[in-house]
XYZ file of C-alpha atoms in Angstrom:
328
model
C -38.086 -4.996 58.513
C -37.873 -1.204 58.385
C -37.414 0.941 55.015
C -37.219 4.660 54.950
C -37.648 6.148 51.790
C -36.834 9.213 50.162
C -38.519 10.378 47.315
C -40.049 13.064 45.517
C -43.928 13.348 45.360
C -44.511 12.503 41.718
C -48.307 11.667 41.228
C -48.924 9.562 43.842
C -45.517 6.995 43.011
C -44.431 7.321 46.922
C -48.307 5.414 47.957
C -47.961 2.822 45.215
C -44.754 2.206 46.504
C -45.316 2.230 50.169
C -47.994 0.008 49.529
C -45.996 -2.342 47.854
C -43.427 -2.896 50.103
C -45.881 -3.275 52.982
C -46.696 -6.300 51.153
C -43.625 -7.367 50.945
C -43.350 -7.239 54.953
C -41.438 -3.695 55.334
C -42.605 -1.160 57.541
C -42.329 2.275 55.638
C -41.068 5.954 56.737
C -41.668 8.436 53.550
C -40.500 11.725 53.899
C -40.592 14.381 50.290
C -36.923 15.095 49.411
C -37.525 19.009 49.208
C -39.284 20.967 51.977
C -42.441 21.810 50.128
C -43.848 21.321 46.432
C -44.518 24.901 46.346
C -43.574 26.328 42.721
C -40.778 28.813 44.189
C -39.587 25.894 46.526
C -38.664 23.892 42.753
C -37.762 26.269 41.514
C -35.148 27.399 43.821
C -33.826 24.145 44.003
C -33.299 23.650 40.356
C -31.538 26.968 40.732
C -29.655 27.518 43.595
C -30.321 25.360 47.072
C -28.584 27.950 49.095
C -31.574 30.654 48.559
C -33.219 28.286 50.793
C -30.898 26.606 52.802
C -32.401 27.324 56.134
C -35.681 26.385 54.763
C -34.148 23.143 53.793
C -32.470 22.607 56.844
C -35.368 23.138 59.186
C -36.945 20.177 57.211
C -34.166 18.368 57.511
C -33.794 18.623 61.111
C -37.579 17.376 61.408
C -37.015 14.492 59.276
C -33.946 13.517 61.371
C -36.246 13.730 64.663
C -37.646 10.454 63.192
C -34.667 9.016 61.552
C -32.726 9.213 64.729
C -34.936 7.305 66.442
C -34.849 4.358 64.544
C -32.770 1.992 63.232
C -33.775 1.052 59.643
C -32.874 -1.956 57.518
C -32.929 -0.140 54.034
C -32.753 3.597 53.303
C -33.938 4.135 50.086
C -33.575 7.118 48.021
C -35.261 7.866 44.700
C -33.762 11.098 42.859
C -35.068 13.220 40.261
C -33.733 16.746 39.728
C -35.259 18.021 43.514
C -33.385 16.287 45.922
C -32.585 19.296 48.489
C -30.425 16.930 50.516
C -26.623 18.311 50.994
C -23.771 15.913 51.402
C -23.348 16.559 54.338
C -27.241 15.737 55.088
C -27.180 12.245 53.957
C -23.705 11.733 55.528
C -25.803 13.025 58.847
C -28.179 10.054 57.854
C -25.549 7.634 57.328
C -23.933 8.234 60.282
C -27.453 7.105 62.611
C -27.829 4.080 60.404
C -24.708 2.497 60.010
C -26.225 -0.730 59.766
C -28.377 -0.021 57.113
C -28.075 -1.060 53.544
C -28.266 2.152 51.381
C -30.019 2.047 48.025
C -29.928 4.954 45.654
C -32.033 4.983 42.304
C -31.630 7.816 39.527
C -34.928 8.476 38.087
C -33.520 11.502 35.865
C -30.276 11.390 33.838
C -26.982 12.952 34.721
C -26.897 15.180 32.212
C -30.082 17.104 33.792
C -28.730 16.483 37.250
C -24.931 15.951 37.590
C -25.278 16.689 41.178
C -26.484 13.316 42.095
C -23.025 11.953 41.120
C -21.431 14.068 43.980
C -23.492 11.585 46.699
C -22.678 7.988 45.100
C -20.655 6.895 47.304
C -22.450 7.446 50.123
C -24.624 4.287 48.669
C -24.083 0.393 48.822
C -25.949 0.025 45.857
C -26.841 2.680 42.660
C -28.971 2.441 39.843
C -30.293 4.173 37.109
C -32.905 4.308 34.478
C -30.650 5.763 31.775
C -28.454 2.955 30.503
C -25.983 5.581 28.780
C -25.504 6.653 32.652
C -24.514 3.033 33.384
C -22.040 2.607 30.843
C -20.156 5.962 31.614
C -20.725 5.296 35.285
C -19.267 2.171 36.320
C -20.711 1.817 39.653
C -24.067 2.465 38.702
C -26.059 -0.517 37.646
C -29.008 -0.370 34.879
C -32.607 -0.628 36.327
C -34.911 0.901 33.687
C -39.036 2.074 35.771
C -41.578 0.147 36.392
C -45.409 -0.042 35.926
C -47.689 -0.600 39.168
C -50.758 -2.657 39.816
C -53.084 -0.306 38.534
C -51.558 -0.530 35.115
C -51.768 -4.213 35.462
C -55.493 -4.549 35.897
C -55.620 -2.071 33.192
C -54.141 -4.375 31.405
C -55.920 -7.261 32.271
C -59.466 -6.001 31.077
C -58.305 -6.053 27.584
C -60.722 -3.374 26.751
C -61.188 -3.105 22.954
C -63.721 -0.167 22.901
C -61.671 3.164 22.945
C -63.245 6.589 23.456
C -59.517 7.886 22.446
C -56.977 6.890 20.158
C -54.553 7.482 21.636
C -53.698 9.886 25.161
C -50.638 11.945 26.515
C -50.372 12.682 30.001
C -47.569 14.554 31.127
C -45.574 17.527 31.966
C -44.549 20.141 29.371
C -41.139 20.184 28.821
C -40.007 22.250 25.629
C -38.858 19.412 23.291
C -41.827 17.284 24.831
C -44.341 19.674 23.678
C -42.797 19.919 20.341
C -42.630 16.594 19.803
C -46.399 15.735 21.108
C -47.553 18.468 18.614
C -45.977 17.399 15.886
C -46.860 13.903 16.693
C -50.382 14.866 17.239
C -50.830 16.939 13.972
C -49.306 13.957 11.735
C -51.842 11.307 13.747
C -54.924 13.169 12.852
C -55.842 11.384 10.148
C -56.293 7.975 11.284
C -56.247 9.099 14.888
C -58.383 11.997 15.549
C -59.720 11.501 18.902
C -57.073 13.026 20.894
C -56.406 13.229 24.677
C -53.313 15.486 25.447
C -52.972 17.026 29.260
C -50.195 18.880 29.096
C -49.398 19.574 32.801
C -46.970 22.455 34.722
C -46.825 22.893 38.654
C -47.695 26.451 38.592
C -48.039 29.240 36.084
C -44.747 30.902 37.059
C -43.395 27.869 35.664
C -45.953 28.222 32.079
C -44.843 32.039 32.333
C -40.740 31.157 32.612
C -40.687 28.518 30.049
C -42.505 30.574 27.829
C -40.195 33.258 28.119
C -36.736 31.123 27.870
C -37.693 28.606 25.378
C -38.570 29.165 21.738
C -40.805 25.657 21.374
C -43.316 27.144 24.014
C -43.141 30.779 22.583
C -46.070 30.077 20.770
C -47.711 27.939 23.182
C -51.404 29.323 24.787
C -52.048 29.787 28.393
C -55.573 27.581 27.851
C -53.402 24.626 26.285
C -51.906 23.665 30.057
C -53.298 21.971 33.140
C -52.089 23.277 36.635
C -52.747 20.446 38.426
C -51.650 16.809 37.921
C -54.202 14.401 36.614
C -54.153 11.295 38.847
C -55.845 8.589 40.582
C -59.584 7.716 39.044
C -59.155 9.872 36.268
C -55.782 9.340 34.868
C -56.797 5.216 35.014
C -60.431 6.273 33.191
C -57.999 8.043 30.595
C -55.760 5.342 29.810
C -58.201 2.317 29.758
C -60.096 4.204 27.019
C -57.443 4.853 24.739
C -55.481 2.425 22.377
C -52.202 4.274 22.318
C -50.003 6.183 24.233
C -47.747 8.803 23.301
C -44.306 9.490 24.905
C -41.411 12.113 24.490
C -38.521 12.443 26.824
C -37.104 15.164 27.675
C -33.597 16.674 26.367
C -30.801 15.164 27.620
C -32.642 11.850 28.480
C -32.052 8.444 27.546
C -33.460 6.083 29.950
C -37.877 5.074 28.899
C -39.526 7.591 30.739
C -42.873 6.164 33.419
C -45.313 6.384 30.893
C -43.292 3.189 28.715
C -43.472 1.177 31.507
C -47.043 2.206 32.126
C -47.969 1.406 28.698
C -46.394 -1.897 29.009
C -48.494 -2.766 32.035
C -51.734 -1.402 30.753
C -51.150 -3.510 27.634
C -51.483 -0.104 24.909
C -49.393 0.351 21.923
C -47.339 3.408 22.054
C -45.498 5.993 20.208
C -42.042 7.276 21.606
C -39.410 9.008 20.267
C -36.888 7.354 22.425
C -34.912 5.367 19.699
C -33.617 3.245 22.550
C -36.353 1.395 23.047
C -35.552 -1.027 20.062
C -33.336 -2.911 22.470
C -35.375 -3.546 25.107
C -36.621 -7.184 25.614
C -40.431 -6.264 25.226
C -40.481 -4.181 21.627
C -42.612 -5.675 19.656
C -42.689 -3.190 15.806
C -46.304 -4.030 16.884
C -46.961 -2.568 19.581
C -44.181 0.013 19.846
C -43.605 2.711 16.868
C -40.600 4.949 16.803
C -41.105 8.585 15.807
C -38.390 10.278 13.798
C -40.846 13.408 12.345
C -42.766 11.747 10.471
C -45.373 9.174 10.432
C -45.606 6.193 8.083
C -49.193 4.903 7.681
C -47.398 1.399 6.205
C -45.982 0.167 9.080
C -46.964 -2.470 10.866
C -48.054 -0.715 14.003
C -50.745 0.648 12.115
C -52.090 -2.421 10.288
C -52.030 -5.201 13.331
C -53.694 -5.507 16.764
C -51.830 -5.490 20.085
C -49.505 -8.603 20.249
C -49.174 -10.372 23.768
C -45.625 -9.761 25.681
C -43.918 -12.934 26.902
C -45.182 -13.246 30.330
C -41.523 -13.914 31.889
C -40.770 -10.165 30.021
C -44.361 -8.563 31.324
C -43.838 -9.351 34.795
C -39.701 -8.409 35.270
C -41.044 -4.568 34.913
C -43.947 -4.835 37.412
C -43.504 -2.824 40.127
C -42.936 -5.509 42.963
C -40.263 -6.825 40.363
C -38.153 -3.386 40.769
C -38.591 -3.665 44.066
C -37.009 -6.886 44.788
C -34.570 -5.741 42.888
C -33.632 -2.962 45.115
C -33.736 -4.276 48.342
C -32.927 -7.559 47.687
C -30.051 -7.207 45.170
């Protein structure tokens, strides 16, 4: 069985999930869905594909070199806001794997990226992580992320000794920071060992942001990290801290990665996705929902972790979603 997937480098996502579906018995092509990760590459994507359309489109042309010359069983496409791909590029793919069974999965809302609506069809199957998505969109089918296996040993030590009470690992979007901040000021006083990483791909990026958004107008040069914190030390940061924080982004409605993560790793967390009341695995808990202030009575604050069903812990594991996707 042959997969190619499509993807954008996020941490190191495209390994975990190479890995897993060479377990599952699929031989795996991964190819970036942009030309580079280079910060003017994003950016001009975000902005306007056609500054770098023949950039793009020598890519392309070496990705079809190896696409042509196979005939897969799945293509799989995973699509945030930098898929570089035109229509007429993943009609070009189509059209040299008509057998194929296409799967596309939305891993950013349509709000932040209504282009992805304009290459639906070209897919047998379409999902999303943003249920509000999958009621306006009738053909798209609700699949909310994952956690991997690392997460799940994570979870499995049941480590009780924290070095921080709680961590937040992720990239700086405006509302995100302000919503970390204010989380993390209102926590201090029964959680004062903090972790935050707040992470952007480049300065340019620190330097725009700053500029064109008031929440980081304020923000310091020394409070970001320019490079993402993964493998070893992202694992060493969440199995010594009891609680996560989490903040989507604007526009977003779907549990972001670092839910699911959470889930795995068995640690409370704090969103401010009000959503996440009717998912199967809340637990008041385990999960506390942040509306700009922080109650110091609520249950999430007086009792320990409690177990998830197992039935519930396992349908978001990784090889779960995966199943899912090729098999559904």
């Amino acid at each position: 069985m042959k997969l190619l997937l499509i993807m954008p480098k996020f941490f190191n996502y495209p390994q975990l999930i190479t890995e897993e579906l060479n377990r599952m018995g699929y031989e795996v092509d991964f190819f970036d869905d942009r030309p580079s990760t280079n910060a003017w590459v994003k950016a001009a994507i975000r902005i306007n594909k056609k500054l770098i359309q023949t950039y793009i489109k020598r890519y392309f042309d070496e990705v079809m070199k190896t696409v042509s010359s196979k005939k897969y069983d799945v293509v799989f496409l995973i699509s945030g806001q930098s898929l570089s791909f035109s229509e007429d590029m993943i009609a070009h793919i189509k059209e040299f794997q008509p057998r194929a069974k296409f799967v596309l999965y939305q891993w950013d809302s349509q709000t932040n990226f209504p282009y992805i609506k304009r290459v639906q069809h070209f897919f047998d199957k379409c999902y999303s992580f943003d249920r509000k998505d999958t009621e306006e969109t009738p053909t798209l089918n609700f699949l909310p992320l994952f956690y991997s296996r690392v997460y799940e040993e994570l979870g499995a030590k049941n480590k009780k000794d924290f070095k921080n009470d709680f961590c937040f690992i992720g990239t700086a979007h405006p509302k995100k920071y302000k919503f970390i901040n204010m989380m993390s000021e209102q926590l201090k006083a029964v959680y004062p060992k903090q972790f935050i990483y707040f992470f952007f791909p480049s300065p340019i990026v620190y330097f725009y942001r700053k500029v064109m958004n008031k929440e980081l107008r304020g923000a310091k040069y020394s409070e970001f990290h320019f490079e993402p914190l993964t493998g070893q030390k992202m694992n060493d940061v969440y199995e010594t801290s009891r609680c996560v924080l989490d903040s989507a982004q604007a526009g977003q409605f779907g549990l972001t990665i670092r839910v699911l993560e959470a889930l795995g790793a068995k640690k409370k967390l704090i969103t401010t996705n009000k959503d996440i009341v009717n998912y199967d695995f809340y637990r008041p808990e385990n999960i506390y929902v942040y509306e700009g202030h922080i109650d110091l009575d609520n249950v999430f604050f007086k009792e320990e972790y409690k177990e998830v069903d197992k039935e519930i812990y396992e349908k978001y594991s990784l090889r779960s979603w995966l199943k899912k996707i090729v098999e559904g």
